[in-house]
Short mmCIF file of N, CA, C and O in Angstrom, two decimals:
data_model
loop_
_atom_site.label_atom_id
_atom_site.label_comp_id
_atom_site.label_asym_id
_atom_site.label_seq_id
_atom_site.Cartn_x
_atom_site.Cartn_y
_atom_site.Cartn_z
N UNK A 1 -7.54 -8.59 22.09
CA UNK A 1 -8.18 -7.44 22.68
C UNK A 1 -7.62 -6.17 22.06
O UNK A 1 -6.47 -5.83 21.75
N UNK A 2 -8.67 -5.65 21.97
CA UNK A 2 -8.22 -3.92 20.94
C UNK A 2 -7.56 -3.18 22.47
O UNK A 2 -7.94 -3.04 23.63
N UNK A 3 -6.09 -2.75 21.45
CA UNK A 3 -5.59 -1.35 22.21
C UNK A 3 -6.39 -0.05 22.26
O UNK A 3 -5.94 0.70 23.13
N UNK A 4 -7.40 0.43 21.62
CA UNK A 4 -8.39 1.13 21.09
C UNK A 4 -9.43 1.17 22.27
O UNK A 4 -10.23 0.26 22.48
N UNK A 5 -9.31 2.62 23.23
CA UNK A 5 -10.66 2.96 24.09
C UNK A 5 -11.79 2.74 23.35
O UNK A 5 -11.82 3.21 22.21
N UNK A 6 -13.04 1.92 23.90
CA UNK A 6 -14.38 1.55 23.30
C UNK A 6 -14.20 1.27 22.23
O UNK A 6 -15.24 1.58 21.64
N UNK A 7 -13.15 0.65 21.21
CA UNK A 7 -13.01 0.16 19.82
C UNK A 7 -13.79 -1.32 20.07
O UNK A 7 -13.62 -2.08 21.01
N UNK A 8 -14.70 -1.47 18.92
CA UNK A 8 -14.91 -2.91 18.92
C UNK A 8 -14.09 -4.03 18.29
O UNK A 8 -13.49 -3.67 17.28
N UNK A 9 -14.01 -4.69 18.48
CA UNK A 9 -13.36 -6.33 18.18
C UNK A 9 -13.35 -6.49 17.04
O UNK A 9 -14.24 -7.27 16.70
N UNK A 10 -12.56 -6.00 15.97
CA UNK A 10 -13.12 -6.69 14.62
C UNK A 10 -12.17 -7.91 14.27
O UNK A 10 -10.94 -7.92 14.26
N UNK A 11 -13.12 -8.98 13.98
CA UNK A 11 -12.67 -10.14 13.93
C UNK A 11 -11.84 -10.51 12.19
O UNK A 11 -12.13 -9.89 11.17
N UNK A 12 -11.37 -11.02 12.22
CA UNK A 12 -10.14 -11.21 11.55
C UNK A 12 -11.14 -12.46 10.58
O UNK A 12 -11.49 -13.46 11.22
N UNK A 13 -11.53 -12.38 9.13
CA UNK A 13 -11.72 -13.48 8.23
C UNK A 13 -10.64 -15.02 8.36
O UNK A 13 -9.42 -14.95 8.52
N UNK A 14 -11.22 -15.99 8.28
CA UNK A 14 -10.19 -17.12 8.75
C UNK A 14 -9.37 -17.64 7.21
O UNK A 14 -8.47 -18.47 7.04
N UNK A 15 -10.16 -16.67 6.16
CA UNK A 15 -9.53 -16.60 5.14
C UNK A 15 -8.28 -15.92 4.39
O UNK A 15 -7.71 -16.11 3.33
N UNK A 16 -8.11 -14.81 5.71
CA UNK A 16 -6.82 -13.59 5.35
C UNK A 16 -5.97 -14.58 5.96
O UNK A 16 -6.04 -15.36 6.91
N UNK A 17 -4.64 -14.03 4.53
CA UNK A 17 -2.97 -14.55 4.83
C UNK A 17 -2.55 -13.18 5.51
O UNK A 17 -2.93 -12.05 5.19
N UNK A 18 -1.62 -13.57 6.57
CA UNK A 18 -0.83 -12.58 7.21
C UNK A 18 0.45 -12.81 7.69
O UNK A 18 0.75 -13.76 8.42
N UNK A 19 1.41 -11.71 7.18
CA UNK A 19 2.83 -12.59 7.48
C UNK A 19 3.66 -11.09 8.51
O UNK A 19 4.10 -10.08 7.94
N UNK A 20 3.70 -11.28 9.97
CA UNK A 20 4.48 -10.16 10.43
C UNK A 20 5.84 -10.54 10.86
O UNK A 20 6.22 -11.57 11.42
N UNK A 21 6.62 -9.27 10.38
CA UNK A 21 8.16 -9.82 10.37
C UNK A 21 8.92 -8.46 11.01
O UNK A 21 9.08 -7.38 10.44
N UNK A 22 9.30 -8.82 12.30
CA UNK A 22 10.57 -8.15 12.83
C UNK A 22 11.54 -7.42 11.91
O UNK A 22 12.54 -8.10 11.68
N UNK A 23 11.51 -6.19 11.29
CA UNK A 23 12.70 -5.13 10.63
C UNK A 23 14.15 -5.24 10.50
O UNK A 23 14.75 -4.86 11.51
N UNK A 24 14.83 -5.62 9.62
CA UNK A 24 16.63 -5.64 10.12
C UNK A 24 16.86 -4.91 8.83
O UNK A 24 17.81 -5.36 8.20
N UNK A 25 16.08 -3.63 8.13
CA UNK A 25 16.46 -3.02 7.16
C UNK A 25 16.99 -3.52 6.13
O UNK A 25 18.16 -3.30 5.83
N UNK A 26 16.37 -4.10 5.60
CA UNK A 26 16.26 -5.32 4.38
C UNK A 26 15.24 -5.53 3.91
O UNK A 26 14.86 -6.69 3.78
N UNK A 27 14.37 -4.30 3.45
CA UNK A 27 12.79 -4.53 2.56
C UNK A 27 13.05 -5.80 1.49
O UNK A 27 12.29 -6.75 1.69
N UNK A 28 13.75 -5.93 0.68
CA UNK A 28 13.57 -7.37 -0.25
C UNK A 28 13.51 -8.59 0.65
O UNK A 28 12.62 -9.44 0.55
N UNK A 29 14.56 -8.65 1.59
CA UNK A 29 14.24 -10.07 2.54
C UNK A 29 13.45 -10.06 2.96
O UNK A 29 13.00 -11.18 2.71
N UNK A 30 12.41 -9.31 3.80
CA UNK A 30 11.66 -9.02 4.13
C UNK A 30 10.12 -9.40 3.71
O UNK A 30 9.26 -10.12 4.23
N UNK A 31 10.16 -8.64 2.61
CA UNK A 31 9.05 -8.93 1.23
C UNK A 31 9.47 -10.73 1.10
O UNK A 31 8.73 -11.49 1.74
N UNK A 32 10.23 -11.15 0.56
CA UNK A 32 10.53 -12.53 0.66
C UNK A 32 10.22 -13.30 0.90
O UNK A 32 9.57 -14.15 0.29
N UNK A 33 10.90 -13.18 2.58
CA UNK A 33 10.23 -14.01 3.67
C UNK A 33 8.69 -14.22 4.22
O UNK A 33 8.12 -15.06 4.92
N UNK A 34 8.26 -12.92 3.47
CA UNK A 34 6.60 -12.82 3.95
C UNK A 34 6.19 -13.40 2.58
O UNK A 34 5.43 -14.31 2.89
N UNK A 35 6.25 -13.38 1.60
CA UNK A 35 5.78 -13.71 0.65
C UNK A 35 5.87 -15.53 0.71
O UNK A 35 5.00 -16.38 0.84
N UNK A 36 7.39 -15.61 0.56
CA UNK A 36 7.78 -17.36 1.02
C UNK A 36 6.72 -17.73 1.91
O UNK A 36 5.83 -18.45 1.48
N UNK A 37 6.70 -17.30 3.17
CA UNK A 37 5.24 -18.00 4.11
C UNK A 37 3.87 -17.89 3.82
O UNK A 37 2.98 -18.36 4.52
N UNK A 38 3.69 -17.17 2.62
CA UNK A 38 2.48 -17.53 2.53
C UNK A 38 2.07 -17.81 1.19
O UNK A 38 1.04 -17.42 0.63
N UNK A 39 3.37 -18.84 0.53
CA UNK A 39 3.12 -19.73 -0.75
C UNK A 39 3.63 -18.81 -1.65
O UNK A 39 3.38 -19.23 -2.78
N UNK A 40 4.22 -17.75 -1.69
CA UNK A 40 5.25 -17.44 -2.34
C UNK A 40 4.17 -16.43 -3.38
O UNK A 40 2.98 -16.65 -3.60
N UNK A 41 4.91 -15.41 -3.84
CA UNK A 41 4.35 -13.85 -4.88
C UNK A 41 3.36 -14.59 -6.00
O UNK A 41 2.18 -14.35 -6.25
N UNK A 42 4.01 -15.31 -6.42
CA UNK A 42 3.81 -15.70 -7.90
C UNK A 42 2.12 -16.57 -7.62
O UNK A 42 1.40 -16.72 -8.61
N UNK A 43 1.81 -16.90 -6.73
CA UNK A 43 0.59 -17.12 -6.33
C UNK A 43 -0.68 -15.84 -6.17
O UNK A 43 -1.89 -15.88 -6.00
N UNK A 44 -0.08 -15.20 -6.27
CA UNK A 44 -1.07 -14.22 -6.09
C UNK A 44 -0.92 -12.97 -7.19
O UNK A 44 -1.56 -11.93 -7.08
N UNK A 45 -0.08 -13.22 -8.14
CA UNK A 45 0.30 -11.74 -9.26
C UNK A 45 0.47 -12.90 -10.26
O UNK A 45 1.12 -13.90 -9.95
N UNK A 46 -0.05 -12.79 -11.31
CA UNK A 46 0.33 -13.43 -12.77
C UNK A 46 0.79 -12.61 -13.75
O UNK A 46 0.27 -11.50 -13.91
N UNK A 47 1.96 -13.11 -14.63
CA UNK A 47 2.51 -12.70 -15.80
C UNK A 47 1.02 -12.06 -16.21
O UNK A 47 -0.07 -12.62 -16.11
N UNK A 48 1.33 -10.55 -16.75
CA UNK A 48 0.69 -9.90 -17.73
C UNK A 48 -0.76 -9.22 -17.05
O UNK A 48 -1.62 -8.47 -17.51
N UNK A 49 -0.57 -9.85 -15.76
CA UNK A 49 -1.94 -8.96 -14.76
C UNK A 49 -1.43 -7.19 -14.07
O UNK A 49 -0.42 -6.72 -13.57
N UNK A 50 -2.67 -6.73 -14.39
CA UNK A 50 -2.07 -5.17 -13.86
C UNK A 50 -2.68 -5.71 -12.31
O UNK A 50 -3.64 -6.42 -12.01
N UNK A 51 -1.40 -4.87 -11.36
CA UNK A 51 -0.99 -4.81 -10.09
C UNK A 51 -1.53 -3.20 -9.35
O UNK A 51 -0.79 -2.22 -9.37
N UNK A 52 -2.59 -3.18 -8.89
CA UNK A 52 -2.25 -1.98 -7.92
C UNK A 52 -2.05 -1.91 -6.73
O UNK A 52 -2.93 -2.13 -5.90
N UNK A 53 -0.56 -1.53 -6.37
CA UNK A 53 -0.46 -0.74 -5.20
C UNK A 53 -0.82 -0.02 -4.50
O UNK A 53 -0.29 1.09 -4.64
N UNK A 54 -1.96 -0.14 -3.25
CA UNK A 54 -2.43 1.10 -2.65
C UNK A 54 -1.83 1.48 -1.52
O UNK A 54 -2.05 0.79 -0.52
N UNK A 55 -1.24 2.25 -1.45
CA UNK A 55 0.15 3.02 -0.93
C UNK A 55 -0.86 3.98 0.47
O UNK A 55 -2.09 4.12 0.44
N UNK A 56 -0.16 4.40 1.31
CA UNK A 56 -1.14 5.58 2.10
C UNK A 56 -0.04 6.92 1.81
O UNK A 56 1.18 6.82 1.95
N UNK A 57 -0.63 7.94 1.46
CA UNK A 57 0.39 9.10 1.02
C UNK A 57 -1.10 10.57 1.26
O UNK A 57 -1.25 11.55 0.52
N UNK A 58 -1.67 10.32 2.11
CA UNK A 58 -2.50 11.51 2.68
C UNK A 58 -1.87 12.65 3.29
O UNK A 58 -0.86 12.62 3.99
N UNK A 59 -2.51 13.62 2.98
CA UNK A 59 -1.88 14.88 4.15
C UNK A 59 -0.44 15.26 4.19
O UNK A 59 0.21 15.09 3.16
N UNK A 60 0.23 15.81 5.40
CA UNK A 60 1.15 16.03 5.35
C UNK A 60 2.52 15.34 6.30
O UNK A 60 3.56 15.82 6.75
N UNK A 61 1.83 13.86 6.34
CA UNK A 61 2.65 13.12 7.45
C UNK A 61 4.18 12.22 6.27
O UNK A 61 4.27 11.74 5.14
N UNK A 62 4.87 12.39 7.21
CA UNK A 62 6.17 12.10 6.84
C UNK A 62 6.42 10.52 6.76
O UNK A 62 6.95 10.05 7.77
N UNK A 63 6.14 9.67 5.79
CA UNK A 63 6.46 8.21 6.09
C UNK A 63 7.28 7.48 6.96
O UNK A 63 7.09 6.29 7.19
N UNK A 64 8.52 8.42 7.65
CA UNK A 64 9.11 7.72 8.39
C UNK A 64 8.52 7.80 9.88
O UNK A 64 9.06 7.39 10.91
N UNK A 65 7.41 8.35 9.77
CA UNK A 65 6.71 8.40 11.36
C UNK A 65 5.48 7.08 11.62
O UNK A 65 4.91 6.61 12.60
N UNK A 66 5.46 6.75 9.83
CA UNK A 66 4.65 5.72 10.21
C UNK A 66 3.31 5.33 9.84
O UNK A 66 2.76 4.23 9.76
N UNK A 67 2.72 7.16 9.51
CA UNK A 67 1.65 7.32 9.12
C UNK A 67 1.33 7.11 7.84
O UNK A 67 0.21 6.68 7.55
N UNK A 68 2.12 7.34 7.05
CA UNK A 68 2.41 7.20 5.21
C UNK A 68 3.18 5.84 5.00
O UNK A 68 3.79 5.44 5.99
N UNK A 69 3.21 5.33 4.25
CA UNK A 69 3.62 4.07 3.56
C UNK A 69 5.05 5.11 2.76
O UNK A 69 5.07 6.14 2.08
N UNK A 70 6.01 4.23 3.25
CA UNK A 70 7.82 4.69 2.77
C UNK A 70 7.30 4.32 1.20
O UNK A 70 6.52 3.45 0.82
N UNK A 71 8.12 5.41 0.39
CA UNK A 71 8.36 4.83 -1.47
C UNK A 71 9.51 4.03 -1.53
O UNK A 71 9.71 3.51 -2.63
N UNK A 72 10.52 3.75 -0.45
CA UNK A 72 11.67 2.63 -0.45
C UNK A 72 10.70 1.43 -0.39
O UNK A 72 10.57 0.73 -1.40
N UNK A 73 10.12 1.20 0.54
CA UNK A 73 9.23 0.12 0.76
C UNK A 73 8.36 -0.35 -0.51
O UNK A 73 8.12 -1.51 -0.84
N UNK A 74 8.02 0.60 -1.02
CA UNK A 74 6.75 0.08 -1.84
C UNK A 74 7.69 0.17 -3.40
O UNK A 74 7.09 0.10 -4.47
N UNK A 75 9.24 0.34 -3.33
CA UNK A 75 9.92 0.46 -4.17
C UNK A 75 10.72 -1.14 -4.13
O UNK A 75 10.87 -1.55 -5.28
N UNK A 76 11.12 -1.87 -3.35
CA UNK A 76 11.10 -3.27 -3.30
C UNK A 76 10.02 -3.85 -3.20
O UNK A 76 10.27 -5.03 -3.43
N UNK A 77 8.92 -3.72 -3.00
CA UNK A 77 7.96 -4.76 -3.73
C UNK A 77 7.70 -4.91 -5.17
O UNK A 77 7.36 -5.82 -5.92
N UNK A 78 8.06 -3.32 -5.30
CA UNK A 78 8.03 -3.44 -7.27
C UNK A 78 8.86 -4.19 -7.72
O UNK A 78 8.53 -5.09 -8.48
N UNK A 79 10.51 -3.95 -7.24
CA UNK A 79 11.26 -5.13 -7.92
C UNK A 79 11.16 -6.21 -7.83
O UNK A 79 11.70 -7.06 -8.54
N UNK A 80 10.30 -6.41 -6.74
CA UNK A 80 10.23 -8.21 -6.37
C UNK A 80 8.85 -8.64 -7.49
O UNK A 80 9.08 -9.66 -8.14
N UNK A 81 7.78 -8.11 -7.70
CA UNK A 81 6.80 -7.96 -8.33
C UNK A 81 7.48 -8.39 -10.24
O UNK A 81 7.19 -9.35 -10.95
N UNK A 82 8.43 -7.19 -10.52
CA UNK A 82 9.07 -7.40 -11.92
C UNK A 82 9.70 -8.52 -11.84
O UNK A 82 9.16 -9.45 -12.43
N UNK A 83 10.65 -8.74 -11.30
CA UNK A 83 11.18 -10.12 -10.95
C UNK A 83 10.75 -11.56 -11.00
O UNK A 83 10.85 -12.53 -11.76
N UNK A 84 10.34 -11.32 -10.05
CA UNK A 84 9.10 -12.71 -10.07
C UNK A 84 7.84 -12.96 -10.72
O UNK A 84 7.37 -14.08 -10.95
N UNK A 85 7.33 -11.84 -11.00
CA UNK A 85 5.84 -12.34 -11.81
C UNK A 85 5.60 -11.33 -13.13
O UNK A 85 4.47 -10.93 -13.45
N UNK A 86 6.37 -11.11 -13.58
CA UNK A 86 6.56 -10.16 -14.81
C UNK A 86 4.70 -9.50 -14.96
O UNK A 86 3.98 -10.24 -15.63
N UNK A 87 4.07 -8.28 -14.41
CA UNK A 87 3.08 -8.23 -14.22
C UNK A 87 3.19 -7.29 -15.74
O UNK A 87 4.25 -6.83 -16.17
N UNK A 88 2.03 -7.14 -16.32
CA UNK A 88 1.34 -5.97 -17.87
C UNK A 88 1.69 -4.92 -17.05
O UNK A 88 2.44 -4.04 -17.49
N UNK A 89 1.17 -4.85 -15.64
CA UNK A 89 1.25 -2.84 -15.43
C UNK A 89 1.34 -2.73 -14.15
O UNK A 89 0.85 -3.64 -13.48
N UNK A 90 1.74 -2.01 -13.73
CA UNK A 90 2.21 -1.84 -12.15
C UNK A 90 1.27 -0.10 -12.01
O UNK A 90 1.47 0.89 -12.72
N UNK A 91 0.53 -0.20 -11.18
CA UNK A 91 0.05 1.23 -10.62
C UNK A 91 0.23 1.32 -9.56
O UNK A 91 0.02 0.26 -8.97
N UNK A 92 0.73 2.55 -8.63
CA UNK A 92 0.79 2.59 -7.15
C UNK A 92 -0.21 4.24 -7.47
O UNK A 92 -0.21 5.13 -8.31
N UNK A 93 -0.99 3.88 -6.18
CA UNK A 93 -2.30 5.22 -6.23
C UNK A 93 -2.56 4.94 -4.56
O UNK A 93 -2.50 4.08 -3.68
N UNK A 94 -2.90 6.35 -4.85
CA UNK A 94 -4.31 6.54 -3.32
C UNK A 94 -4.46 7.94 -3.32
O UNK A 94 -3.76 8.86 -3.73
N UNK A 95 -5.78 7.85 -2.66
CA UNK A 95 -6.19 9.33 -2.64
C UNK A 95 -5.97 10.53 -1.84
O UNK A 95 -6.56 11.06 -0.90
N UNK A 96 -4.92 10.79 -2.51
CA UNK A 96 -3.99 12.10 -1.47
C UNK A 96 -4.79 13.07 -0.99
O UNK A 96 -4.69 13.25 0.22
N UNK A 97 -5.86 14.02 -1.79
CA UNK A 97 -6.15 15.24 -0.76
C UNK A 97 -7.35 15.05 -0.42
O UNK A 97 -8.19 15.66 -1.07
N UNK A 98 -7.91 13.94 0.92
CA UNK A 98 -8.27 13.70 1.89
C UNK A 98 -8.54 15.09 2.56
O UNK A 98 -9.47 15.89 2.55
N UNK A 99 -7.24 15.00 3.19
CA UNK A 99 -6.61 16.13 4.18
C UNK A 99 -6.53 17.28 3.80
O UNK A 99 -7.23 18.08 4.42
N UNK A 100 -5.78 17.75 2.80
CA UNK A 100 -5.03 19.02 2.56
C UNK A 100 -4.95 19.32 0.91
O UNK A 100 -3.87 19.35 0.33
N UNK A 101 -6.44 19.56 0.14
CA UNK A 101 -5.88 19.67 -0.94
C UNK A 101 -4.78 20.57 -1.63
O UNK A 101 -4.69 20.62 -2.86
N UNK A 102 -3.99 21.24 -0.86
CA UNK A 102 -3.44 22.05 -1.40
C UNK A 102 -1.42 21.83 -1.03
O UNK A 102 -0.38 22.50 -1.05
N UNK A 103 -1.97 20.20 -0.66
CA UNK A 103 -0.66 19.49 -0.16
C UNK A 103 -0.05 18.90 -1.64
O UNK A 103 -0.95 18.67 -2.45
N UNK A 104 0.98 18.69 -2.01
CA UNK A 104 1.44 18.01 -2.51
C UNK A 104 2.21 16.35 -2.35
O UNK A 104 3.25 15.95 -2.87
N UNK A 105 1.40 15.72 -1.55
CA UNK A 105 2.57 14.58 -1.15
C UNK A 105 2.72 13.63 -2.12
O UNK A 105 3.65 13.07 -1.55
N UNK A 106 2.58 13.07 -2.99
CA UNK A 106 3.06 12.47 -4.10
C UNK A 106 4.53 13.30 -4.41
O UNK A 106 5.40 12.50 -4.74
N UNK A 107 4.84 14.21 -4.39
CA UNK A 107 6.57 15.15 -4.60
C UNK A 107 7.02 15.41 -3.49
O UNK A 107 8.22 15.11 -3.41
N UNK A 108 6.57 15.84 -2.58
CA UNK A 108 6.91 15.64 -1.27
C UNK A 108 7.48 14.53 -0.77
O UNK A 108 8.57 14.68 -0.21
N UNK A 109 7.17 13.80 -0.81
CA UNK A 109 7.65 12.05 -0.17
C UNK A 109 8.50 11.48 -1.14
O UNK A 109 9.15 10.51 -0.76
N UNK A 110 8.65 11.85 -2.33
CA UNK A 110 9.23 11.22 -3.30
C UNK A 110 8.84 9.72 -4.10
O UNK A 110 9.44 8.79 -4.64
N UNK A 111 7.44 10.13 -3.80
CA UNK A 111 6.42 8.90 -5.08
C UNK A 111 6.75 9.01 -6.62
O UNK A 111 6.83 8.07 -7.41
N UNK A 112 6.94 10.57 -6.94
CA UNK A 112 6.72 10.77 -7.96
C UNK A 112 8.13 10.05 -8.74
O UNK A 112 8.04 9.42 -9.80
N UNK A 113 9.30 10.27 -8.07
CA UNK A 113 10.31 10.21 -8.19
C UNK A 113 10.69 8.65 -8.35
O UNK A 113 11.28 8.14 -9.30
N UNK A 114 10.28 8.10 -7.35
CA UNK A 114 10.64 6.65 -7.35
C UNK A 114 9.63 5.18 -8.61
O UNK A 114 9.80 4.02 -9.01
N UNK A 115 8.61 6.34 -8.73
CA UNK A 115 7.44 5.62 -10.16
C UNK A 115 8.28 5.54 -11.22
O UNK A 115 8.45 4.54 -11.92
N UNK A 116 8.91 6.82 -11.37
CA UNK A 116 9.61 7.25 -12.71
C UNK A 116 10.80 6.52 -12.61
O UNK A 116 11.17 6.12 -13.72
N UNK A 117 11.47 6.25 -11.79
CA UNK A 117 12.55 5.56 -11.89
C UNK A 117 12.14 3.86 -12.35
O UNK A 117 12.69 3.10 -13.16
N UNK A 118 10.73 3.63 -11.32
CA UNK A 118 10.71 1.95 -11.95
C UNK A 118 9.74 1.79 -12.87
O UNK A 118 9.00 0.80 -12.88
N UNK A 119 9.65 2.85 -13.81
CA UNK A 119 8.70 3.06 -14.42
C UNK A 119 7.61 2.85 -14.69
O UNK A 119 7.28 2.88 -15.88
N UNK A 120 6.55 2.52 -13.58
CA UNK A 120 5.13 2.57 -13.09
C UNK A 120 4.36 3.74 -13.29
O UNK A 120 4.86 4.83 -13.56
N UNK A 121 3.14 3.53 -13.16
CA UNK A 121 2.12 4.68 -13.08
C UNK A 121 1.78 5.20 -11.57
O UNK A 121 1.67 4.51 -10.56
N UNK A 122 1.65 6.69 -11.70
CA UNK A 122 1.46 6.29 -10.46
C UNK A 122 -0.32 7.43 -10.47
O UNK A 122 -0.65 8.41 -11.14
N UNK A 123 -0.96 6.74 -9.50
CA UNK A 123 -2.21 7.29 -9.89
C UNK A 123 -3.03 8.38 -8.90
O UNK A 123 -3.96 7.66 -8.53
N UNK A 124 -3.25 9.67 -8.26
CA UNK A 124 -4.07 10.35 -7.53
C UNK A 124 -5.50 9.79 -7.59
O UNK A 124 -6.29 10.45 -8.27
N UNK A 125 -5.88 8.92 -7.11
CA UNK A 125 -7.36 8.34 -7.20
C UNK A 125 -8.14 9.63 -7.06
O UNK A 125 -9.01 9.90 -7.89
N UNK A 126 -7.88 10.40 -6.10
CA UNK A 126 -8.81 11.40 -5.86
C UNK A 126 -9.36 12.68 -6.85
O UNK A 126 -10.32 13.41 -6.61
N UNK A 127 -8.42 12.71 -8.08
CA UNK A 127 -8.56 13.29 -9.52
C UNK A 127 -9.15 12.15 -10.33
O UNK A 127 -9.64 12.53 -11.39
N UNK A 128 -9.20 11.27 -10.17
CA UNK A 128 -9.86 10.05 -11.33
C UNK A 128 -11.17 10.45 -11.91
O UNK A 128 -11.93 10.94 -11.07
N UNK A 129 -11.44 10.39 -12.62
CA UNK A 129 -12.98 10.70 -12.96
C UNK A 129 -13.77 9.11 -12.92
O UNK A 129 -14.96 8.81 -13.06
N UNK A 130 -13.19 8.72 -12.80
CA UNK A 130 -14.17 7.33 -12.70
C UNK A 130 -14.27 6.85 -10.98
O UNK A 130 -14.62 5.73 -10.60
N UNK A 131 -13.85 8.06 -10.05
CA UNK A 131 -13.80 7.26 -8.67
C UNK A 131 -15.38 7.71 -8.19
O UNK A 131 -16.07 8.72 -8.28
N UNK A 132 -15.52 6.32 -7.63
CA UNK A 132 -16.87 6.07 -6.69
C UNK A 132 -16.72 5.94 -5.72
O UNK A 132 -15.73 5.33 -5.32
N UNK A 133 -17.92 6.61 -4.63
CA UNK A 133 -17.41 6.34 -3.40
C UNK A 133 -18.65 4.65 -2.96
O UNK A 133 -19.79 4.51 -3.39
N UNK A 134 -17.98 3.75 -2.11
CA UNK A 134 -18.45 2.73 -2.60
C UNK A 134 -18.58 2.20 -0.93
O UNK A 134 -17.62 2.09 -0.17
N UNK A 135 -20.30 1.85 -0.53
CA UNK A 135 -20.96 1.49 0.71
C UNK A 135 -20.13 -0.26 1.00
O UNK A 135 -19.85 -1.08 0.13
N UNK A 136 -19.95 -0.37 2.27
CA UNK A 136 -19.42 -1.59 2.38
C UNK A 136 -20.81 -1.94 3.80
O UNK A 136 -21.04 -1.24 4.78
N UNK A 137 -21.27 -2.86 3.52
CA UNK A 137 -22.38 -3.68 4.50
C UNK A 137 -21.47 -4.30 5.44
O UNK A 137 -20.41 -4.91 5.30
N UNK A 138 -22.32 -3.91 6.65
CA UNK A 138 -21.24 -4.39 8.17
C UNK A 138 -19.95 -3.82 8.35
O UNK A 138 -19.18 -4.45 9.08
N UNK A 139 -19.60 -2.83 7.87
CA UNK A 139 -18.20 -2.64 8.21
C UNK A 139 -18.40 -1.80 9.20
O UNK A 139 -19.20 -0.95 9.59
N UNK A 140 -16.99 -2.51 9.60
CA UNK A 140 -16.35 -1.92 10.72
C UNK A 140 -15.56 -0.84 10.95
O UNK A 140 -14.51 -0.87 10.30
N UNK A 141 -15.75 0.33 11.80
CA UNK A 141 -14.39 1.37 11.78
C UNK A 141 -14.17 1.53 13.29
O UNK A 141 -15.04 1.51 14.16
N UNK A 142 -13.02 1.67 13.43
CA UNK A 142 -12.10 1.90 14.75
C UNK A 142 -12.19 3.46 14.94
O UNK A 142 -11.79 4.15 14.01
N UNK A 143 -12.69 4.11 16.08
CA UNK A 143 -13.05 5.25 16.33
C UNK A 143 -12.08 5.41 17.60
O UNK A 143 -12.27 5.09 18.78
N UNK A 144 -10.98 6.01 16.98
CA UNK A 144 -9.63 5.86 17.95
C UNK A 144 -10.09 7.94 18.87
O UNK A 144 -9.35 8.41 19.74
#
């Protein structure tokens, strides 16, 4: 049952893997253990396949509130990613000015910072010249 006033039910594909894991501040175990339960990384990333990360980094919300996806977080999946499945290219993107074009959160949050360190791309979808906006049949949205 949706926590969501008048939200409808959206039913869950019997085909999605899902692994939820209780926090003890240990993103690699973490990543791990979720990965281990559901047949392990290397099943789903192959040597020499580009990887994108779609990160949430909109507006001006602070990742540790919850609303944004942490760059620690999405900074151990990269190492686990290099590690285990030696991927051609690692991109982490999403389309930041949604909200606030005149926000910077890619430097703000420290995306920019943590790409360059594991030396990934990191991508503003919302500057792309090749982005489409793209109709999905039957979908569902939660009107919180």
């Amino acid at each position: 049952m949706s926590n969501f006033k008048n939200a409808p039910e959206i039913p869950i594909p019997k085909q999605s893997n899902v692994f939820i894991s209780e926090g003890n501040n240990k993103l690699a175990t973490l990543f791990k253990n979720g990965f281990d339960a559901l047949g392990g990384i290397e099943n789903y990333v192959k040597p020499g396949q580009t990887v994108l990360i779609k990160i949430n980094c909109v507006g001006g919300n602070n990742p540790t509130t919850g609303g944004n996806t942490d760059p620690l977080m999405c900074e151990a999946l990269i190492k686990m990613l290099k590690e285990k499945c030696q991927p051609g290219r690692i991109v982490v993107g999403d389309e930041t000015d949604t909200i606030r074009s005149d926000f910077d959160a890619f430097g703000q949050w420290g995306w920019r910072a943590m790409c360059e360190r594991q030396g990934v791309e990191l991508d503003d979808m919302s500057k792309d010249p090749d982005y489409v906006d793209v109709e999905i049949d039957n979908a569902l949205y939660c009107n919180t």
